[in-house]
Short mmCIF file of C-alpha atoms (C1' of nucleotides) in Angstrom, two decimals:
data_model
loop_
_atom_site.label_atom_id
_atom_site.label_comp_id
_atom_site.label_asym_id
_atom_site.label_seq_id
_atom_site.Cartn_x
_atom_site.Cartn_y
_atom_site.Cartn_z
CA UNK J 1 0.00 0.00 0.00
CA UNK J 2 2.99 2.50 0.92
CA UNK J 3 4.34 1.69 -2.89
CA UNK J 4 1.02 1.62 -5.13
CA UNK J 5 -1.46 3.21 -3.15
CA UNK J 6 -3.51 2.11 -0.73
CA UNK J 7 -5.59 0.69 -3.77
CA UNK J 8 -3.03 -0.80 -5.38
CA UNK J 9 -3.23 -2.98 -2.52
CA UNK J 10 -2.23 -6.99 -4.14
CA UNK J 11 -3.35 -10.20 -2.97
CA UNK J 12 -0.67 -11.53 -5.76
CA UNK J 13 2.13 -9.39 -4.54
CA UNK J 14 0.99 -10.26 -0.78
CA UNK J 15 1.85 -14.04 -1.86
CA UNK J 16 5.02 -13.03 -3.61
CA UNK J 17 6.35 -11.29 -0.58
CA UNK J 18 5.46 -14.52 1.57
CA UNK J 19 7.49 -16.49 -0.24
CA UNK J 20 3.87 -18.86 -1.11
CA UNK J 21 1.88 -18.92 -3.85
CA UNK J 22 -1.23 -16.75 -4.68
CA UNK J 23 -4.01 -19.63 -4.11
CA UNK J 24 -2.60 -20.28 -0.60
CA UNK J 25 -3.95 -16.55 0.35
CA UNK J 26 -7.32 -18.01 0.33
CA UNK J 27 -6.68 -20.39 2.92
CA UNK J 28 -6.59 -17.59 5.52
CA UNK J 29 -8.82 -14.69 3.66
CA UNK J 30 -11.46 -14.69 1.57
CA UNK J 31 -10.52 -12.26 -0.84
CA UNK J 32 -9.02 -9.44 -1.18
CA UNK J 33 -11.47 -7.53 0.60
CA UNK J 34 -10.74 -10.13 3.58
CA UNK J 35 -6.97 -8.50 3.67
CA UNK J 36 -8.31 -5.00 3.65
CA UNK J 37 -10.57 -5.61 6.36
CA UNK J 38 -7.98 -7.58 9.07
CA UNK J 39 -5.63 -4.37 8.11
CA UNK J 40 -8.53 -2.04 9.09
CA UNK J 41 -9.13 -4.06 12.21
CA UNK J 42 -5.71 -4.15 12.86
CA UNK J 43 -5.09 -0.52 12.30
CA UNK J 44 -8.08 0.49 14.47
CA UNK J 45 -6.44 -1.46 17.44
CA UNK J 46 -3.12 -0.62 17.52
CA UNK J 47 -4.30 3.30 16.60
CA UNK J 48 -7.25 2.63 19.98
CA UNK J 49 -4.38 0.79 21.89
CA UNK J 50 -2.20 4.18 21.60
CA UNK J 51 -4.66 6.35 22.40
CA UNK J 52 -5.32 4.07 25.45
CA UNK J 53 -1.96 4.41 27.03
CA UNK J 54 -0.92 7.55 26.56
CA UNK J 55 -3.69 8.32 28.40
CA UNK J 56 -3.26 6.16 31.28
CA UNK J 57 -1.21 7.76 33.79
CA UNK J 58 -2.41 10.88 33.10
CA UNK J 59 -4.56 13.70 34.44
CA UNK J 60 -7.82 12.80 33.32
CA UNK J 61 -9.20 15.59 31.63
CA UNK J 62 -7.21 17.85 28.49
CA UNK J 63 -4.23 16.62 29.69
CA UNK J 64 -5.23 12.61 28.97
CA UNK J 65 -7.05 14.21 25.67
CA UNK J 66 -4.49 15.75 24.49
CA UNK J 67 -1.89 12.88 25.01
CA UNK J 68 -4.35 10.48 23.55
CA UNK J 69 -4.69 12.30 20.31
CA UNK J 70 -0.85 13.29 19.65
CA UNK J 71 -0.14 9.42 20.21
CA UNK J 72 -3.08 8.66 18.08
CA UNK J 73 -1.68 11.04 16.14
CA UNK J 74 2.21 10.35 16.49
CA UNK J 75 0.77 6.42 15.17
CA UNK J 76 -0.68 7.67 12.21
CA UNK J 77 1.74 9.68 10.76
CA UNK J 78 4.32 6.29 11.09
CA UNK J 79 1.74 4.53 9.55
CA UNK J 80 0.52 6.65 6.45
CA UNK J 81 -0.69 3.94 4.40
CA UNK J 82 -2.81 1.94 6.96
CA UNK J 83 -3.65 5.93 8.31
CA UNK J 84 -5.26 6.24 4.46
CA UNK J 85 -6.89 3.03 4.63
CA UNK J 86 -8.66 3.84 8.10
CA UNK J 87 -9.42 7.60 8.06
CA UNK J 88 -10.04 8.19 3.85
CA UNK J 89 -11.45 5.15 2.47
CA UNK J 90 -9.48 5.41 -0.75
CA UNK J 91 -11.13 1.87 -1.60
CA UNK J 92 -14.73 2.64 -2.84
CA UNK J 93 -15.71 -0.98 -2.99
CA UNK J 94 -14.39 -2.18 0.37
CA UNK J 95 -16.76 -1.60 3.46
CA UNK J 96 -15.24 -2.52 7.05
CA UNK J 97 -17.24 -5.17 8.72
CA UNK J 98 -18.55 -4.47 12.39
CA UNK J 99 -16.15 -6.23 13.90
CA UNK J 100 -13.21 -4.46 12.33
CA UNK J 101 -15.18 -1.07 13.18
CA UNK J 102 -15.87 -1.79 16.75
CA UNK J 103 -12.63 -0.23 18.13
CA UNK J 104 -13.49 3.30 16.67
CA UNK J 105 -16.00 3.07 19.15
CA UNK J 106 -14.20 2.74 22.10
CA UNK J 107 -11.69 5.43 20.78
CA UNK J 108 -14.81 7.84 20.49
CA UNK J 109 -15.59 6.54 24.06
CA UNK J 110 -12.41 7.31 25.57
CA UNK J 111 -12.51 10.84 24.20
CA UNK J 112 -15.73 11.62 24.74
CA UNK J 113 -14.97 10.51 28.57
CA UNK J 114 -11.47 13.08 28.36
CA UNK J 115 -14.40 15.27 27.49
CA UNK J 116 -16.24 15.16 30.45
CA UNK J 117 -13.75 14.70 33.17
CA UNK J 118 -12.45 18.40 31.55
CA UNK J 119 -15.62 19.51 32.68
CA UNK J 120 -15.65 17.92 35.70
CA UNK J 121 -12.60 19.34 36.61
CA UNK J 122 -13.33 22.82 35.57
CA UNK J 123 -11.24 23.29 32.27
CA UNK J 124 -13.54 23.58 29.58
CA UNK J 125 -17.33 24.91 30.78
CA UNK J 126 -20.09 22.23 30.37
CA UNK J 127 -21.00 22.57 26.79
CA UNK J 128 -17.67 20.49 26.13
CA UNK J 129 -19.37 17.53 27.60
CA UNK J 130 -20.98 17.09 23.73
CA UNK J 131 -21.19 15.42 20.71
CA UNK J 132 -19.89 18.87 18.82
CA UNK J 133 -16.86 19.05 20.58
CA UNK J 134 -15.82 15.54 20.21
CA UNK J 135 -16.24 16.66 16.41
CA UNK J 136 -13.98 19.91 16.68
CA UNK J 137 -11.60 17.68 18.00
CA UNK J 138 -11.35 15.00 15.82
CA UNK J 139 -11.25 17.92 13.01
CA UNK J 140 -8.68 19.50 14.63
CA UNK J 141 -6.67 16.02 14.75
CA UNK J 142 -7.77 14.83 11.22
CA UNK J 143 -6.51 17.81 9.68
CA UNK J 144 -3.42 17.87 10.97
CA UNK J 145 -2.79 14.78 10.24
CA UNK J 146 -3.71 14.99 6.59
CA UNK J 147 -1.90 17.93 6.21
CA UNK J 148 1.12 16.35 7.49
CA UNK J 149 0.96 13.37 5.54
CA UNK J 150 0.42 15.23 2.43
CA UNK J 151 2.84 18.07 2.22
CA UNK J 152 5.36 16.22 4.56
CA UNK J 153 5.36 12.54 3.96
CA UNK J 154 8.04 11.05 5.78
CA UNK J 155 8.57 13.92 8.45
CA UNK J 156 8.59 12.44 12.19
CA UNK J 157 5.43 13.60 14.61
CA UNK J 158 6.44 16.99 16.65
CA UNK J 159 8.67 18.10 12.99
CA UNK J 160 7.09 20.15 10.25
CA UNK J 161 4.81 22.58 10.12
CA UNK J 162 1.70 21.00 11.16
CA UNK J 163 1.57 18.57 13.76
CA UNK J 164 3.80 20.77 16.83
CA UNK J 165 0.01 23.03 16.30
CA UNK J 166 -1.99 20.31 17.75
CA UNK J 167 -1.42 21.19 21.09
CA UNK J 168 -2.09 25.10 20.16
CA UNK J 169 -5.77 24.04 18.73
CA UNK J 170 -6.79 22.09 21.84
CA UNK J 171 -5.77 25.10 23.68
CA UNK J 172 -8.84 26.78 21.62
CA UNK J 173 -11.33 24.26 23.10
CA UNK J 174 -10.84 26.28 26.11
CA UNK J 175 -11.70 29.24 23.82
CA UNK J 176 -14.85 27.43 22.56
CA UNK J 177 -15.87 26.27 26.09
CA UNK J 178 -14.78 28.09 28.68
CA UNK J 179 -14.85 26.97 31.88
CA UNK J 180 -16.13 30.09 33.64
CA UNK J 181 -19.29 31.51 31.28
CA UNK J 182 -18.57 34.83 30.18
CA UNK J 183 -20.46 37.07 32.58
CA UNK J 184 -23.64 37.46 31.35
CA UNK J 185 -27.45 38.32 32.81
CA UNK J 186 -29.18 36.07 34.47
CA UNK J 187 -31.66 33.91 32.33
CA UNK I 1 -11.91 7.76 -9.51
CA UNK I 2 -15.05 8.36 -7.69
CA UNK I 3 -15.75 3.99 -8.63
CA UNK I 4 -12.89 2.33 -8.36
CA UNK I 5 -10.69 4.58 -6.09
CA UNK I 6 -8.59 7.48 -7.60
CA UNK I 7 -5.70 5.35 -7.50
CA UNK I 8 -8.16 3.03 -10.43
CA UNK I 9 -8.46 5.46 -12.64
CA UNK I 10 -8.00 3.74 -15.84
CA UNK I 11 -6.84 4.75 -19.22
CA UNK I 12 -8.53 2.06 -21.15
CA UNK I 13 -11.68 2.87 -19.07
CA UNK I 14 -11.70 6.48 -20.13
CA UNK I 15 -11.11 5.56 -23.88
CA UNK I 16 -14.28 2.89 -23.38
CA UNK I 17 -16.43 5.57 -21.83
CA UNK I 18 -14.98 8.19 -24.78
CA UNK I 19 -16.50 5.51 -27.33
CA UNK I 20 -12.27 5.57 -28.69
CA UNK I 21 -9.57 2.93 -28.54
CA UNK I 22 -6.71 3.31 -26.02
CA UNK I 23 -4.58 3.96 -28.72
CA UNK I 24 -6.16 6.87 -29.18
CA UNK I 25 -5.43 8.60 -25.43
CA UNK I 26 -1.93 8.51 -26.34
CA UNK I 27 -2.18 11.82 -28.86
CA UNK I 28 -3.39 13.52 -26.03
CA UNK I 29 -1.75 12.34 -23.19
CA UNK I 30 1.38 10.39 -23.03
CA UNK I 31 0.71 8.46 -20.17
CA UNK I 32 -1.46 7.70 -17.43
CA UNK I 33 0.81 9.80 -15.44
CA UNK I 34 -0.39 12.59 -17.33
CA UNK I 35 -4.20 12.04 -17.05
CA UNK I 36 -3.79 12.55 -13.42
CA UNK I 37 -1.79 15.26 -13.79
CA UNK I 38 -4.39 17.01 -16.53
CA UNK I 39 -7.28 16.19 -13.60
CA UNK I 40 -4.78 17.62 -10.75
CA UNK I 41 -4.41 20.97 -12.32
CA UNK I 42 -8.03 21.62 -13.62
CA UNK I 43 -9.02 20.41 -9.96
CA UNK I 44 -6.46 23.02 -8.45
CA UNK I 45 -7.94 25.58 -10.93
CA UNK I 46 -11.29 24.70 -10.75
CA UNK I 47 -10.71 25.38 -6.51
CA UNK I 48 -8.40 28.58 -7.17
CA UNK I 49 -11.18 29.86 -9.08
CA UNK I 50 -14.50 29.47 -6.72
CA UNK I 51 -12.73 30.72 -3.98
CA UNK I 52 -11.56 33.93 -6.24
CA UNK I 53 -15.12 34.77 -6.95
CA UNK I 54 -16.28 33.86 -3.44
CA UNK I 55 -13.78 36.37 -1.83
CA UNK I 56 -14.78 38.93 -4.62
CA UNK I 57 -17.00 41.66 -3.58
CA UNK I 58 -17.22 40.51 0.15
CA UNK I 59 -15.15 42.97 2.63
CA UNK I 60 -11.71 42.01 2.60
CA UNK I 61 -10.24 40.39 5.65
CA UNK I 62 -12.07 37.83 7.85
CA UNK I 63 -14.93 37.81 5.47
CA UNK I 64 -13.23 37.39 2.91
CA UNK I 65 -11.34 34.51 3.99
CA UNK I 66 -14.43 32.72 5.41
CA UNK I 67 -16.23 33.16 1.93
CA UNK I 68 -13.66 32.17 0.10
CA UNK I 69 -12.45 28.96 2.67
CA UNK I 70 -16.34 27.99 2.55
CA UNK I 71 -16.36 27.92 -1.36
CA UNK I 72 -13.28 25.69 -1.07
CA UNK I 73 -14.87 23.42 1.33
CA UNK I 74 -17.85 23.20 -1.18
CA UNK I 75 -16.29 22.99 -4.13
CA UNK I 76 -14.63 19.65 -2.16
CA UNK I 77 -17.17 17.95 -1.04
CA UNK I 78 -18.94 18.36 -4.50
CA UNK I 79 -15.84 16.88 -5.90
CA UNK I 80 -14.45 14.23 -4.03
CA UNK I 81 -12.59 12.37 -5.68
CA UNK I 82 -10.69 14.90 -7.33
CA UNK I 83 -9.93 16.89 -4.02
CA UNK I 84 -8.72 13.20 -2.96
CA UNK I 85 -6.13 13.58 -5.58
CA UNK I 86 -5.34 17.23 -4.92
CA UNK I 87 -5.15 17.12 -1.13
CA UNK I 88 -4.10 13.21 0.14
CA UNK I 89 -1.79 11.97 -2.87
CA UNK I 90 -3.09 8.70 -3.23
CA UNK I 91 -0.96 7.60 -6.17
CA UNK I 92 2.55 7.58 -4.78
CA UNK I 93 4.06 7.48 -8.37
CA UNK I 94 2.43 10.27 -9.31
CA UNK I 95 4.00 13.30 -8.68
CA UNK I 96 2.15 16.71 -10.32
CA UNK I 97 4.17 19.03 -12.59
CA UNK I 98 5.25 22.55 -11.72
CA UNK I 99 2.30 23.76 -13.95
CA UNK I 100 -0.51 21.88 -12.36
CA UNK I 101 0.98 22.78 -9.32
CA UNK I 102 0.53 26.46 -9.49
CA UNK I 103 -2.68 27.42 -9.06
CA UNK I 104 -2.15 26.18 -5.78
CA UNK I 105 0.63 28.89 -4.72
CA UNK I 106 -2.11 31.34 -5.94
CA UNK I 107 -4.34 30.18 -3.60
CA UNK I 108 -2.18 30.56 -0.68
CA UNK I 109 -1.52 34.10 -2.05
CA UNK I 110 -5.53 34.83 -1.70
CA UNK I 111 -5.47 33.39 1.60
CA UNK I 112 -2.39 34.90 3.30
CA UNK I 113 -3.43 38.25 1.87
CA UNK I 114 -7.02 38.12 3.49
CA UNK I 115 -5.22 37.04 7.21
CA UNK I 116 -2.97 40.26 6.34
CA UNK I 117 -6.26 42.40 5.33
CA UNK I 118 -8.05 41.27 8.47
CA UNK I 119 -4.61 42.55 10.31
CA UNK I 120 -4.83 45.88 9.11
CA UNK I 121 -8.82 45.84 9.76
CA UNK I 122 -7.88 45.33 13.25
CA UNK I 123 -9.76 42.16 13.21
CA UNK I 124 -6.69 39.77 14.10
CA UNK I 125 -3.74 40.67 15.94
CA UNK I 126 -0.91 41.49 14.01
CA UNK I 127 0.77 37.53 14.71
CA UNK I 128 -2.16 36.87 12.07
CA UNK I 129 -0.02 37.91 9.34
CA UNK I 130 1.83 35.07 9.39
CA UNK I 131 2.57 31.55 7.50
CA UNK I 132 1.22 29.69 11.33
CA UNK I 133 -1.92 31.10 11.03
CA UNK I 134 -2.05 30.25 7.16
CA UNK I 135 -1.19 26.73 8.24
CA UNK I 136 -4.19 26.88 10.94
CA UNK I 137 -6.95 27.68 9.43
CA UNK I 138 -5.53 25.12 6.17
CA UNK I 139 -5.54 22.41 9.01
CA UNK I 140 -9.40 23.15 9.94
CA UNK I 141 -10.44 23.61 6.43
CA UNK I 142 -8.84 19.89 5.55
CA UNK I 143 -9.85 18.76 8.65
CA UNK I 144 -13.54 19.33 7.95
CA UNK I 145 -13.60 18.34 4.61
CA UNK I 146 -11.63 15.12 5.06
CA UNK I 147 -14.23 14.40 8.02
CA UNK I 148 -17.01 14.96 6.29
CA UNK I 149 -15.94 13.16 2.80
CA UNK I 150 -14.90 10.01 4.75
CA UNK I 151 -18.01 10.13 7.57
CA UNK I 152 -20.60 11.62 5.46
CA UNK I 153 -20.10 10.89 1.63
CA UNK I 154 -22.43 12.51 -0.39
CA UNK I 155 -23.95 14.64 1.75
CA UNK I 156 -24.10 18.55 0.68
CA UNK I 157 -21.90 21.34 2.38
CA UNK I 158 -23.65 22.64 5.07
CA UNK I 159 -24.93 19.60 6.10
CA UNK I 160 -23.99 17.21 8.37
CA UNK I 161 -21.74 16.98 11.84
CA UNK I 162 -18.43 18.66 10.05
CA UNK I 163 -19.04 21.62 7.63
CA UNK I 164 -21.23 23.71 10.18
CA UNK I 165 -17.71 23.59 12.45
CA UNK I 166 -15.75 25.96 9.61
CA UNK I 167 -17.34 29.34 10.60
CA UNK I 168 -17.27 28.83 14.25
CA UNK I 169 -13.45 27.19 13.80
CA UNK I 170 -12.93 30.39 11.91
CA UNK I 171 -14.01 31.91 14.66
CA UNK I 172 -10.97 30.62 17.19
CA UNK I 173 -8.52 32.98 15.05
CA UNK I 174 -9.55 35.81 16.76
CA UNK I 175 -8.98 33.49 20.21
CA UNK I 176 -5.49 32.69 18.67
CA UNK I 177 -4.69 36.37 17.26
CA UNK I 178 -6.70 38.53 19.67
CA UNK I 179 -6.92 41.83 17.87
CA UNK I 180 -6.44 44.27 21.63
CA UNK I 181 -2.95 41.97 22.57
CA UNK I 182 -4.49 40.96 26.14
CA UNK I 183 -3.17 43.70 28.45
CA UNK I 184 0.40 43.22 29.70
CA UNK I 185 3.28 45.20 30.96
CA UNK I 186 4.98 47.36 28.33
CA UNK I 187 8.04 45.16 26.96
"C1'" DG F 1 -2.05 -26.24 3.87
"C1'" DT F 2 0.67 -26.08 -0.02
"C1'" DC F 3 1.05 -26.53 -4.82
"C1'" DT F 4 0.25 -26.66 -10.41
"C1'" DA F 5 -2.60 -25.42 -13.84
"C1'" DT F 6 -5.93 -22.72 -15.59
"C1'" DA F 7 -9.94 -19.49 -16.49
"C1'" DT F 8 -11.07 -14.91 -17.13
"C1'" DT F 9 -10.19 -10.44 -17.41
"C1'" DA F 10 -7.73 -6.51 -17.21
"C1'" DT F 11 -3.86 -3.19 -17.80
"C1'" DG F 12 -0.33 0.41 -20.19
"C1'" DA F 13 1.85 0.93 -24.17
"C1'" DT F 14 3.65 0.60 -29.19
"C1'" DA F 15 3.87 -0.36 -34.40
"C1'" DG F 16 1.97 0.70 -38.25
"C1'" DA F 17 -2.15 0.83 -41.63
"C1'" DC F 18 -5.58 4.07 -43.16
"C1'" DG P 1 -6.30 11.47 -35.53
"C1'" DT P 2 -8.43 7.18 -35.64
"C1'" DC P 3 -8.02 2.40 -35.96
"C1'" DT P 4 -6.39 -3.01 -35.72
"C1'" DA P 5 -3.26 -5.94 -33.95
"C1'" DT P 6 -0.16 -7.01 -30.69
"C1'" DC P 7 3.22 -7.18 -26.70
"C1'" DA P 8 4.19 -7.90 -22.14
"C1'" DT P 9 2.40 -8.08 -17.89
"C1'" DA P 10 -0.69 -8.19 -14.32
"C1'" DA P 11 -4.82 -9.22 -11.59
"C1'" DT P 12 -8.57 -12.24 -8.78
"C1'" DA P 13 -10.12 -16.49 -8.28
"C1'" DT P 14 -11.09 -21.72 -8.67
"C1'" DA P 15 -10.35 -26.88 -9.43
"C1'" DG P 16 -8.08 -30.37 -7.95
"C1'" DA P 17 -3.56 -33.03 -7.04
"C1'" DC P 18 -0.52 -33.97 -3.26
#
DNA sequence: GTCTATATTATGATAGAC
DNA sequence: GTCTATCATAATATAGAC
């Protein structure tokens, strides 16, 4: 995928590479599609299982957020092509199966729980505890990321222009949220 | 693209849906290589030029750059596969000439000039004028578009979870580059 | 669980007639 | 500027021997 394209994707070349022989592939997938889907799954878990501990042993609250996405997002850029596969669908006719879906619901879990223990705790104000700022973040993460990938492939996470602003744009969910209302009348 | 991936686009499937022979292609084009490269420079043009008109006639500065960041967004979502290939190089051997790559350089222009415009309307603070907040407000515009294309194909700009987030991300400049530097001791 | 052999289909590209 | 014919190569997938 990191040569041709995530598309380009080969069950042929897969065998060559093994050292077997194309028809021995479909002793262990089903087709092609089979391989896309365990490298989805597998993607999605090791991308969840970063997120998980970096923010283990952390402040829970921004601090766990924001060390969960720059590992999730420290993983991605190291793995561009399987990054593609999982966050672009670059393969119209392949459609992840449940199973290989279910851990991007425990990574929306674990953020939306960062979430709400920074509200708990006072950082952001209590609109952050919300579907809409789960999505600001994941935009602000996503585009990073893509930006990095594209106009620096190859650069290490923290170099380049793009991903040291992570931390700078979860700052701004402060901005967006913030913990004390703004003064205002009484309603 | 938009069937089979951009990374399928196929030569003998664009002479087949031409009603011509492959053989054919080859006076206009003299590879593949340059199909995609033909598609990445209308696409870059095609995006220079909606965001030109939508900054035209609106009050330069943060206007401007909203109108013209929102036609952008638009234009993408209405196109996806071709803002694929512009944005997240999906064909690794593909690599666009200096030509098709141009309009893109003008498009930084339009945007760099409107942060500088909303500088001098005292909108931003003058650390506005700058390539970092170029690069910001490039992160949330491919952030929400590569959200929405990958979590909501097909649906319209406007609607949906991600594009609504552009004007109120837009909004987090002025957080970022506060226009009245927050009071501190003369330095 | 590996292989050979094969079916079927596709690709990008070129030579050369018209 | 179109075509036919062709080259060289590749792909996914299956049947069936071992």
């Amino acid at each position: 995928m990191t040569e041709e394209g995530v598309n380009g994707l080969s069950l042929s070349e897969v065998a060559r590479r093994l050292g077997v022989k194309p028809p021995s592939i479909y002793k262990y997938f089903d087709s092609i599609m089979g391989i896309y889907d365990a490298l989805f799954e597998r993607g999605q878990r090791a991308n969840l299982e970063v997120m998980r501990a970096a923010m283990e042993g952390v402040e829970p609250g921004l601090d766990a957020l924001a060390a969960g996405l720059e590992a999730s997002g420290r993983w991605a850029v190291n793995h561009p092509a399987t990054a593609q596969l999982l966050f672009w669908r670059p393969v119209p006719s392949f459609e992840p199966t449940p199973e290989a879906m279910a851990p991007s619901f425990e990574m929306v879990w674990l953020q939306r729980r960062a979430l709400a223990d920074a509200v708990a705790a006072k950082q952001l104000g209590p609109g952050a505890d919300s579907d809409e700022a789960l999505y600001v973040t994941s935009v602000f993460v996503s585009g990073v990321i893509g930006q990095a990938m594209a106009n620096e492939p190859g650069l290490p996470w923290g170099e380049g222009r793009f991903s040291p602003l992570l931390p700078k744009l979860l700052g701004l969910l402060a901005a967006l949220y913030p913990p004390k209302p703004a003064g205002r009348r009484r309603s």
